[in-house]
Coordinates of C-alpha atoms in Angstrom, one line a residue:
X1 CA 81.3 -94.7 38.9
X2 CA 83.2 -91.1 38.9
X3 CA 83.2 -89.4 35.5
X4 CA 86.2 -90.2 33.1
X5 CA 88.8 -87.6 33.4
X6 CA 90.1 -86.3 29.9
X7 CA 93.5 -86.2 29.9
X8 CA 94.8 -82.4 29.6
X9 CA 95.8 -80.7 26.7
X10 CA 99.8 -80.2 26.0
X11 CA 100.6 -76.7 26.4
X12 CA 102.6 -75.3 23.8
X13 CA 104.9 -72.6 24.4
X14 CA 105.1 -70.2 22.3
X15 CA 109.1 -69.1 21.3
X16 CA 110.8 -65.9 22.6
X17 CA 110.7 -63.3 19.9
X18 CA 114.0 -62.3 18.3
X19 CA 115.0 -59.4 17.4
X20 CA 114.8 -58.4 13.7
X21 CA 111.5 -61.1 13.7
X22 CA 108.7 -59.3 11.8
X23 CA 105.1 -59.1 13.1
X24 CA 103.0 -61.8 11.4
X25 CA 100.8 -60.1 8.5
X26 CA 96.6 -60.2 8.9
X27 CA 96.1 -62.8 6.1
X28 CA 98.9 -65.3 8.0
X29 CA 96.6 -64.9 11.0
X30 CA 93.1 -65.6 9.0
X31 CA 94.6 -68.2 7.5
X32 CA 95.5 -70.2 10.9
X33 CA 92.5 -68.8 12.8
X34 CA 89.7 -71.5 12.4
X35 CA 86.2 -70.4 11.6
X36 CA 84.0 -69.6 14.3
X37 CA 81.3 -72.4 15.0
X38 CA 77.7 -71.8 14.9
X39 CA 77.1 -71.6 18.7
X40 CA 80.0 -69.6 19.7
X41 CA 79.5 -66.4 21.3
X42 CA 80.4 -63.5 18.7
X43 CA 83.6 -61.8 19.8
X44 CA 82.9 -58.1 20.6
X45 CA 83.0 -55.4 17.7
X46 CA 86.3 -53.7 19.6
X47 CA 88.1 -57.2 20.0
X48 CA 91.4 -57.5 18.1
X49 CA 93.1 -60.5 17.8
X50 CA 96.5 -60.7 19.4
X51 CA 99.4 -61.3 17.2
X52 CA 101.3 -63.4 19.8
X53 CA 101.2 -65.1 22.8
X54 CA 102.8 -63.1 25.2
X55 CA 103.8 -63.3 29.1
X56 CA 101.3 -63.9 31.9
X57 CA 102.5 -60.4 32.7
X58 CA 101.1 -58.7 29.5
X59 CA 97.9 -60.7 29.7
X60 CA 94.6 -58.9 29.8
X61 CA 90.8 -60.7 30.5
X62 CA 88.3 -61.4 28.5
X63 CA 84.6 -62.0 29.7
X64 CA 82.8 -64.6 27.9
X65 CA 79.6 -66.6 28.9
X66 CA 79.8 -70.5 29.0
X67 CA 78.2 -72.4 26.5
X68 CA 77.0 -75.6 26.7
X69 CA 78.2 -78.5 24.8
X70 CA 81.0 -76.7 23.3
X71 CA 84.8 -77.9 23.1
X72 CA 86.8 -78.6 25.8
X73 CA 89.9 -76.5 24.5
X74 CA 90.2 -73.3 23.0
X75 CA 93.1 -73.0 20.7
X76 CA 95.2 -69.5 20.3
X77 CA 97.4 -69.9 17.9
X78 CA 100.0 -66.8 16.9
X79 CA 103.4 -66.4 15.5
X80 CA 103.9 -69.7 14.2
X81 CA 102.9 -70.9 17.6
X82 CA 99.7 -72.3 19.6
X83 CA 98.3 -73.3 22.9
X84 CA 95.6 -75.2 23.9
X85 CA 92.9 -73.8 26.5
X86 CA 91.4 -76.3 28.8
X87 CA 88.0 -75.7 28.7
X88 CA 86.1 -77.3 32.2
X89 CA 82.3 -77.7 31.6
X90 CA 81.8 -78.0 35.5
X91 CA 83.2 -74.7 35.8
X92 CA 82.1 -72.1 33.9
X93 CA 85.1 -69.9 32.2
X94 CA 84.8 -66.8 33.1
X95 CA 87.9 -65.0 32.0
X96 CA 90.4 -66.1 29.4
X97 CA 93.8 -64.8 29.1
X98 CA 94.9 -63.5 25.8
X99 CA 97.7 -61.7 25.0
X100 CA 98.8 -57.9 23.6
X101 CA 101.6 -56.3 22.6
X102 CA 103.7 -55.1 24.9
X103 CA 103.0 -51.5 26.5
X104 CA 106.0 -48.7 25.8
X105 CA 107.4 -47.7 29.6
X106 CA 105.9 -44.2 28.8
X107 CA 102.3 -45.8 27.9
X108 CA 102.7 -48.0 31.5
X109 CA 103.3 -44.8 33.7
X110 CA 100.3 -43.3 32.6
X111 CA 98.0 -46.1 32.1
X112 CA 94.9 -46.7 34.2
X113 CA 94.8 -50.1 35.6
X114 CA 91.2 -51.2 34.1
X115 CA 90.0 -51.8 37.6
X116 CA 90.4 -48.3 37.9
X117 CA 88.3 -47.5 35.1
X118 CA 84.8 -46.6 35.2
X119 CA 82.6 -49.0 33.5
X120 CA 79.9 -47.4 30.3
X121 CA 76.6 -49.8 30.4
X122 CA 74.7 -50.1 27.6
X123 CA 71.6 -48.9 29.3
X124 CA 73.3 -45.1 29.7
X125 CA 73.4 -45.1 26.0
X126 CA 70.2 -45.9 25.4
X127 CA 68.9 -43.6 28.2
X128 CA 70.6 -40.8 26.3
X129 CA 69.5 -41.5 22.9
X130 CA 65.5 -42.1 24.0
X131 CA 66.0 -38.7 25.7
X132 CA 67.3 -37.1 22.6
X133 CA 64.7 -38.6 20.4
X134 CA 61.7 -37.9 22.9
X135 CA 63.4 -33.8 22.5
X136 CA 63.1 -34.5 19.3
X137 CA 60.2 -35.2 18.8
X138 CA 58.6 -32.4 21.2
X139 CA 60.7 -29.7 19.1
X140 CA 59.2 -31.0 15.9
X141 CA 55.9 -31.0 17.3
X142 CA 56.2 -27.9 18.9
X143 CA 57.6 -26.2 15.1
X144 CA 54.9 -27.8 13.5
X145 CA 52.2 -26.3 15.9
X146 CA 53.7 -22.5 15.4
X147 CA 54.0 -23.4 11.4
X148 CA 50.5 -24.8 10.5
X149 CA 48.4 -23.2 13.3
X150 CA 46.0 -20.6 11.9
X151 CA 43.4 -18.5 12.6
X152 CA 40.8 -16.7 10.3
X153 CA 38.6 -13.6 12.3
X154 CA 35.8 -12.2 10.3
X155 CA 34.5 -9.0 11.7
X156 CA 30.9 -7.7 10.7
X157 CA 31.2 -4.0 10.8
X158 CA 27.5 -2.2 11.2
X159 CA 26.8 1.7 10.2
X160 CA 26.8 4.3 13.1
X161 CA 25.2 7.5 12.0
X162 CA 27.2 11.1 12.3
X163 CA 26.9 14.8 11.1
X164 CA 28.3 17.8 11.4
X165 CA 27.6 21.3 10.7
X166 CA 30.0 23.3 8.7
X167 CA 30.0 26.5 7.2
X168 CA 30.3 27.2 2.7
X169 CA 31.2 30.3 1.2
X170 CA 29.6 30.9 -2.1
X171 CA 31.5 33.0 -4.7
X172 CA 31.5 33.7 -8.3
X173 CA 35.3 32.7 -8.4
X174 CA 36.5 30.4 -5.5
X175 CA 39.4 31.1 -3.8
X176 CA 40.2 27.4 -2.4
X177 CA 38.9 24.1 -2.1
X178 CA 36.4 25.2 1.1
X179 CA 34.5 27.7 -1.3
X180 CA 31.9 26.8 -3.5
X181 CA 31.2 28.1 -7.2
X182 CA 28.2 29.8 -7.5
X183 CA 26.3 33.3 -7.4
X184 CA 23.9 35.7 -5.6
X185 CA 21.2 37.2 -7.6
X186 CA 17.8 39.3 -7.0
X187 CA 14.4 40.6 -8.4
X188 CA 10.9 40.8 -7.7
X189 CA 8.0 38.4 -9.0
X190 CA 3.9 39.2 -8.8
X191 CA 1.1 36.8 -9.5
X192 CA -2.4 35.7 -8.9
X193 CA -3.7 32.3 -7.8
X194 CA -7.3 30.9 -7.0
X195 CA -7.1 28.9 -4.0
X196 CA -9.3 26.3 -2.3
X197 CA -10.8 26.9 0.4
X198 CA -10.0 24.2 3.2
X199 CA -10.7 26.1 6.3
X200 CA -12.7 24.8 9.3
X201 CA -15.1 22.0 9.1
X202 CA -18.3 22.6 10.6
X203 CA -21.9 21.0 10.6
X204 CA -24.9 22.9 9.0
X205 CA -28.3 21.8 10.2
X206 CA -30.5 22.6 6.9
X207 CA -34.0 21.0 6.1
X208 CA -33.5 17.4 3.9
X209 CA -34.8 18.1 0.2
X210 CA -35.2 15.2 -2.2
X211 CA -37.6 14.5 -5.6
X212 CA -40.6 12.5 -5.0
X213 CA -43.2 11.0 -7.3
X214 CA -47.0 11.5 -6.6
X215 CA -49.1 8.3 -7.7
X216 CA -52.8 8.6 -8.4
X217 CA -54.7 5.1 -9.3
X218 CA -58.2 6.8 -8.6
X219 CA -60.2 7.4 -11.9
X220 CA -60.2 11.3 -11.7
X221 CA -57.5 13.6 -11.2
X222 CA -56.3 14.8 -7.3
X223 CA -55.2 18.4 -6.8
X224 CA -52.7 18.7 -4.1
X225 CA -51.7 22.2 -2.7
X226 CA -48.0 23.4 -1.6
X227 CA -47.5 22.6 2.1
X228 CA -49.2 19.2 1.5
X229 CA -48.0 16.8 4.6
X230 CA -45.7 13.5 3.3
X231 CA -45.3 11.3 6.2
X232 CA -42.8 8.6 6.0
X233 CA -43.0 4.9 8.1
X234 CA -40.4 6.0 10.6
X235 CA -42.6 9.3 11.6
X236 CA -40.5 12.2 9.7
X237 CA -42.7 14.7 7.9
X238 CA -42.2 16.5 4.8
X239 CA -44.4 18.9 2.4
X240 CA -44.7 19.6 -1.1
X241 CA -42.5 22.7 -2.5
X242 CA -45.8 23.8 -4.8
X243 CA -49.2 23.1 -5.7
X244 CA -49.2 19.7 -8.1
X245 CA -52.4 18.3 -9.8
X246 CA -52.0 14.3 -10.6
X247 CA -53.6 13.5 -13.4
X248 CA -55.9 10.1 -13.1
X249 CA -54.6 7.0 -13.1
X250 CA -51.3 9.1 -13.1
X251 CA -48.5 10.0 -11.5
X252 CA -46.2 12.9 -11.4
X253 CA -42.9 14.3 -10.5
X254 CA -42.7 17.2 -7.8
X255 CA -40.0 18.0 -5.0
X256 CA -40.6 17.8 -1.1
X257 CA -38.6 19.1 1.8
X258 CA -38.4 18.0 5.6
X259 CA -40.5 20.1 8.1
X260 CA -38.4 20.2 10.5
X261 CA -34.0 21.0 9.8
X262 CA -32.1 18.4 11.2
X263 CA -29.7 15.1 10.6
X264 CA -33.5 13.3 11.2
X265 CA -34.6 14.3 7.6
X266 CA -31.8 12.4 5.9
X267 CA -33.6 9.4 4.7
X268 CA -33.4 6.6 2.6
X269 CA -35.7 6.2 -0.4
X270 CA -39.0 5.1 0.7
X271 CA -42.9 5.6 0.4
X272 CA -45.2 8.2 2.1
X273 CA -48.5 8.9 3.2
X274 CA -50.9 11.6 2.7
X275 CA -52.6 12.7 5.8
X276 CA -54.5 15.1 4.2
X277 CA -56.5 12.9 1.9
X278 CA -59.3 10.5 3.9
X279 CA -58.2 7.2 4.7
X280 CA -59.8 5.2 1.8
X281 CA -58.0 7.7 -0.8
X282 CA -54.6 7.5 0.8
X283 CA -54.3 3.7 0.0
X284 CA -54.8 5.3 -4.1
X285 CA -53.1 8.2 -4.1
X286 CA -49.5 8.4 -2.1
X287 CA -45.5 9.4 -2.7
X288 CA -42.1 7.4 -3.2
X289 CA -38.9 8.5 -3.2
X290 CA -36.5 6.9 -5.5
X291 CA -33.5 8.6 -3.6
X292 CA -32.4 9.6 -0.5
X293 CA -33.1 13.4 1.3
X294 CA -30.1 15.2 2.2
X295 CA -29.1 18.4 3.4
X296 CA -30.5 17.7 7.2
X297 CA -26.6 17.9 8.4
X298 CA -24.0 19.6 6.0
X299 CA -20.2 20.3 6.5
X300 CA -18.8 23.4 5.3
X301 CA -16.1 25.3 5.5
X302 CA -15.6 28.4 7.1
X303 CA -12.3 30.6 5.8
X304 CA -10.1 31.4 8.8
X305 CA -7.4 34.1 9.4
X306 CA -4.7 31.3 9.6
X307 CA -5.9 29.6 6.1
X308 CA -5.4 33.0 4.5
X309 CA -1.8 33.8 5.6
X310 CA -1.3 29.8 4.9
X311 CA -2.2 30.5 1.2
X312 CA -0.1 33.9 1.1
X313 CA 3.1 32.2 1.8
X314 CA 2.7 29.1 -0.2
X315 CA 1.9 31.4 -3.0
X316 CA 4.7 33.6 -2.5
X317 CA 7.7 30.8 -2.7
X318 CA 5.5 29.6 -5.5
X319 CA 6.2 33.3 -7.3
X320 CA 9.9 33.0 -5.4
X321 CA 10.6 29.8 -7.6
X322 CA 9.1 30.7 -10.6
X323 CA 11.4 33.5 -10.4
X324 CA 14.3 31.9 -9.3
X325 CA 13.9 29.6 -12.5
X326 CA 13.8 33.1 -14.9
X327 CA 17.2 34.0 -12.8
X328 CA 19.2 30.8 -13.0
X329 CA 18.6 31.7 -17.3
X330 CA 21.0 34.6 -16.6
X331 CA 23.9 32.5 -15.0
X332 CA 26.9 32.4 -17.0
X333 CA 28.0 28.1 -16.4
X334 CA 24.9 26.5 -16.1
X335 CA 26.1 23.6 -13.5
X336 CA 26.9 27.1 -10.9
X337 CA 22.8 26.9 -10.6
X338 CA 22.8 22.7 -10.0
X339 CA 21.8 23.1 -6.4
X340 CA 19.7 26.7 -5.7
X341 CA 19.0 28.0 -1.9
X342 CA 16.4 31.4 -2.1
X343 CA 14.4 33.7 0.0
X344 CA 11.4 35.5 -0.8
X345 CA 9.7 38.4 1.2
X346 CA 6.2 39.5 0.3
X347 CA 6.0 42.8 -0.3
X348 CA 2.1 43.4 -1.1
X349 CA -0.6 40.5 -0.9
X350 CA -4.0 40.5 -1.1
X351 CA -6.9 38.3 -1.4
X352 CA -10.7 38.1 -1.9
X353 CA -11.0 36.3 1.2
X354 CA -13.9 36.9 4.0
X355 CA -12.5 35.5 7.0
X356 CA -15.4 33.9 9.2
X357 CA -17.7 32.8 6.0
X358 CA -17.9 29.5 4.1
X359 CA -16.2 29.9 0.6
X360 CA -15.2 27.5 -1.5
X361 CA -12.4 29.5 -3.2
X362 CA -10.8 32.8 -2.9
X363 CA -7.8 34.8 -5.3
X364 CA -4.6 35.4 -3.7
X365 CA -2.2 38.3 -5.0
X366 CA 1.4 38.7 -4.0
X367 CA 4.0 40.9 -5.1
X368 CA 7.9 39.2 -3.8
X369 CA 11.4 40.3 -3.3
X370 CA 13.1 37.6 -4.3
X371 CA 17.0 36.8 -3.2
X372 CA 18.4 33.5 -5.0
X373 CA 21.6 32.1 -4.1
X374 CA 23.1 29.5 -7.0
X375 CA 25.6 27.1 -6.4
X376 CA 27.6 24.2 -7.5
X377 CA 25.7 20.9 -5.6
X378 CA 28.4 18.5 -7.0
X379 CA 31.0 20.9 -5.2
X380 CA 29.4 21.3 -2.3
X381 CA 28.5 17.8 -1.5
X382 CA 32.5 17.0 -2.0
X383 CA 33.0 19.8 0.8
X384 CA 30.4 18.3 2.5
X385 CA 32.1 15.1 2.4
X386 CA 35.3 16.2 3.4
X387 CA 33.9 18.3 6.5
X388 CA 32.1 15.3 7.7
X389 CA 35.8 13.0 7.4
X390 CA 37.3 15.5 9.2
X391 CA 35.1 15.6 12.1
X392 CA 34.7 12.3 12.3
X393 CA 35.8 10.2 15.6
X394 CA 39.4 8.5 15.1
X395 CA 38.8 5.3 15.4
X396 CA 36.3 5.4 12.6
X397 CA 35.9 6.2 8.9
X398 CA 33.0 8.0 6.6
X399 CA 31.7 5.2 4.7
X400 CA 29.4 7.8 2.6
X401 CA 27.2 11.0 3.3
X402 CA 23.5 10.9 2.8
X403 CA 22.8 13.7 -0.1
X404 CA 18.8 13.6 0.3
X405 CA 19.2 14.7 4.2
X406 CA 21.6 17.7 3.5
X407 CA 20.4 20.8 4.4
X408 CA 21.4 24.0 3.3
X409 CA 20.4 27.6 5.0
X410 CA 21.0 31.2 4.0
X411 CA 23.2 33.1 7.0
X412 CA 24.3 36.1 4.9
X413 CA 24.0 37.1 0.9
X414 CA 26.0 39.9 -0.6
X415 CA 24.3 41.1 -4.2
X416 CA 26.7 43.2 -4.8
X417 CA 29.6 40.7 -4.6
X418 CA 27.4 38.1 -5.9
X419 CA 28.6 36.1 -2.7
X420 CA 26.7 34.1 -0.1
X421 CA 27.5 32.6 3.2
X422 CA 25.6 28.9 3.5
X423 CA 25.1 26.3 6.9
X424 CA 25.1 22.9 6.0
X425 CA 24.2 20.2 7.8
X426 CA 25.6 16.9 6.5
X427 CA 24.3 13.6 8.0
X428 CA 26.2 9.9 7.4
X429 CA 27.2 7.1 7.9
X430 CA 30.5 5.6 10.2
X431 CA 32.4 2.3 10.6
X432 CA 34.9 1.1 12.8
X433 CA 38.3 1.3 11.1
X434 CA 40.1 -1.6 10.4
X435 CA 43.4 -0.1 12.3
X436 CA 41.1 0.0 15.6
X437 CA 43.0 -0.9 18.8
X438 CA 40.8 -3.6 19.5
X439 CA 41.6 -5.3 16.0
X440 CA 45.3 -5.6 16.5
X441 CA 45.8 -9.5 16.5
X442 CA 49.0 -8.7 19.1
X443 CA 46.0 -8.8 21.2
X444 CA 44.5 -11.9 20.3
X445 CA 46.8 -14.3 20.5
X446 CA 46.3 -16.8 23.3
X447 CA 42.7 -16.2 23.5
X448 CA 40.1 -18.4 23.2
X449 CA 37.2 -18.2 20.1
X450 CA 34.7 -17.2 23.1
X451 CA 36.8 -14.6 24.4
X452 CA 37.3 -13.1 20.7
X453 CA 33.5 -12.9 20.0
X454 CA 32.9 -11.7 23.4
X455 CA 35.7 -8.9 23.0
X456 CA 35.3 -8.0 19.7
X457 CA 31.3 -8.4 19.9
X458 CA 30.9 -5.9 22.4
X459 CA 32.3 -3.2 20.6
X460 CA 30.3 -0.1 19.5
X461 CA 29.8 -0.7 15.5
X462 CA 30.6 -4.1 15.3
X463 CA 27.1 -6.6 14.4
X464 CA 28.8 -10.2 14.8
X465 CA 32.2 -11.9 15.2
X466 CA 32.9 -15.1 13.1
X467 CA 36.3 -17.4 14.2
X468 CA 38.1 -20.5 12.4
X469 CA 41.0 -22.1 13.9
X470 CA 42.9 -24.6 11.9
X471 CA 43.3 -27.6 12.5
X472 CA 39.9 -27.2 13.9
X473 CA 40.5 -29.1 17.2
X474 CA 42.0 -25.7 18.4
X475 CA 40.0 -24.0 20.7
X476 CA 42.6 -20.8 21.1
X477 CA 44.1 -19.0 18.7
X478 CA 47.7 -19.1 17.6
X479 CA 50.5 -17.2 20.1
X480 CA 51.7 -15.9 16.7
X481 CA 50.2 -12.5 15.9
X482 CA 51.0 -13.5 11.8
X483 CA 49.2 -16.5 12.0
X484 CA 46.1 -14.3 12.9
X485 CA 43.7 -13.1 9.6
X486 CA 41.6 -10.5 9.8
X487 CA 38.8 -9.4 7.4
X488 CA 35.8 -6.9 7.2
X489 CA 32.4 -6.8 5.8

């Protein structure tokens, strides 16, 4: 049996406007506009209700999506009229005419008939705005990178030596900073001095002397004569010095010597035997020694040319300082005579020496010229200082001079002017300095932590290379040359 057919709906039509009629108000069309149902389709946020129904000609189309189990009419109602919509189930409703005011003839000639127009998906939209926020997000990234990145370098500086040689002028009254305060004086010194004798070493074969003790256990006395034979176990002879009578049941002191010179007679204590005496008599009467023989083998010295001019000139800058130390008594400002360079020259010597015999000690006698030149030591270590800065490489810097290794020499003296001409040598110490080429970080940015250390590392005067990147997952340093810290040690 065919489906019931519902009768259709009476269409109203809506009266012609007259003129003079005003448009009806928003809360007239609220009022008569029923409230939406739960399953309709919400109208579109652009949508404006029309204030009238209008002719077919001024209708426009609205999409809307069928929905099941709705009504079967739509109602429009506007300006005190209303129409109901068929609505077909079987077919869905695609388009639904609704009316709008009526477009001025000036708005018509120039309107775009909306098949005409292009249509704006949503997707486009949201296309754009992902690719916005996705920029977004890279350029905050990107600014937060530059901003937080950092990079801390810590550069282990190690001492290079360097000198220089320079030459001081010593005057009485400096003329600038380059001259030193100080004076020239003179006189002559003598002395005497007892020197040791050091000379050659050299072995003297001598016969080995020692004390011995002569024991007698017979019951009468036993004269011995000088020359007596004393034989010891290993074979070495020796004789009495003098005719000895031992007493009986007695013993007695006397003093032996070896037979023969030599190293060989330098024993150890022991006992001895008496050839002389018959066999049964030398187990009663015999020697011991309580200590050993020695003078087989003796060094000695023997005085040499070279050990007597040796002992002249150490002498005579002994008299040379002595006498300097009188002089510096008659400088006017005792801190001129802080730092003291002198020259002696021997003007008489002699000496009690005997070149080619063994001495122990001999007298020296000297008579010296002596030359002292005074000078200010605190000044001329500053001039020092400043020589050594100046002469210095440029890419580095003096850390400090080393005042034990300066040395000072005479070139010229003046005692008349009271002037002096001194070569110094000045050794010290060097660093790197922190304004080296290699430490700009406009040349480290970009580079990786083993590429710094490599760099940096191999430089002359640098001991180790230490580098922290924060955040610490970093493994180059920042592109920014102000994100880059350097420091020394």
């Amino acid at each position: 049996m065919p489906p019931k057919k519902k009768p259709a709906a009476k269409k109203r039509v809506a009266p012609r406007r007259k003129k003079g009629d005003l448009e009806p108000s928003a809360e007239l069309a609220a009022a008569v506009t029923p409230p939406a149902p739960p399953w309709a389709v919400p109208p579109p946020s652009d949508f404006i209700a029309p204030p009238s129904v209008v002719p077919e000609e001024h209708m426009v189309s609205l999409d809307v999506d069928t929905v099941h189990d709705a009504p079967t009419t739509l109602a429009i109602k506007g300006h005190g009229e209303a129409a109901d919509l068929p609505i077909d189930h079987n077919e869905p409703v695609r388009h639904i005419a609704v009316g709008r005011p009526t477009p001025s003839p000036a708005a018509r000639s120039t309107a775009v008939p909306r098949a005409a127009r292009p249509a704006v998906h949503l997707s486009v939209y949201r296309k754009l705005a992902t690719t916005f926020i996705g920029l977004a997000v890279l350029l905050l990234g990107f600014v937060l990178y530059l901003s937080f990145t950092r990079a801390a370098v810590t550069v282990v500086r190690s001492a290079l030596p360097i000198s220089t040689t320079f030459t001081a002028k010593v005057a009485p009254e400096p003329q600038d900073a380059s001259t030193v305060p100080g004076a020239v004086l003179e006189t002559v010194a003598e002395g005497t001095k007892t020197v040791a004798a050091s000379g050659e070493k050299t072995i003297v074969e001598g016969k080995a002397c020692g004390a011995v003790t002569i024991v007698n256990t017979q019951a009468k006395a036993q004269p011995l004569v000088a020359t007596t034979r004393l034989l010891s176990p290993e074979g070495v002879l020796f004789r009495l010095e003098r005719n000895v009578t031992v007493p009986a049941n007695g013993r007695l002191e006397t003093r032996a010597c070896a037979d023969q010179p030599g190293k060989a007679g330098d024993i150890d204590p022991t006992r001895f035997t008496i050839p002389g005496l018959a066999a049964a008599l030398q187990e009663k009467t015999y020697a011991v020694s309580t200590a050993s023989m020695t003078g087989g083998a003796v060094e000695v010295s023997v005085i040499t040319q070279q050990e007597v001019d040796a002992a002249v000139a150490a002498y005579a800058r002994e008299v040379a300082g002595q006498a300097a130390e009188t002089l510096k008594k008659l400088l006017s400002r005792p801190e001129v005579g802080s730092g003291v360079f002198f020259k002696e020259q021997v003007v008489r010597r002699e000496t009690t020496a005997k070149v080619g015999e063994s001495q122990p000690t001999f007298d020296v006698t000297v008579a010296v010229h002596v030359e002292a030149v005074f000078y200010d030591k605190q000044t001329l270590l500053r001039v020092a200082e400043a020589s050594l800065r100046a002469a210095a490489p440029a890419d580095k810097e003096v850390r400090g001079i080393t005042a034990d290794g300066l040395t000072v020499e005479l070139v010229a003296s003046d005692t008349a002017a009271k002037s002096a001409t001194l070569s110094v040598t000045v050794p010290g110490e060097a660093v790197l300095k922190e304004t080296h080429e290699a430490f700009d970080p406009e040349k480290l940015t970009g580079l990786s932590v083993e590429d710094v250390q490599r760099d940096l590392g191999s430089l002359d005067g640098v001991e180790s290379v230490t580098v922290k990147i924060t955040p610490a997952f970093l493994k180059r340093l920042p592109n920014l040359a102000d994100h880059i810290d350097i420091t020394f040690e």
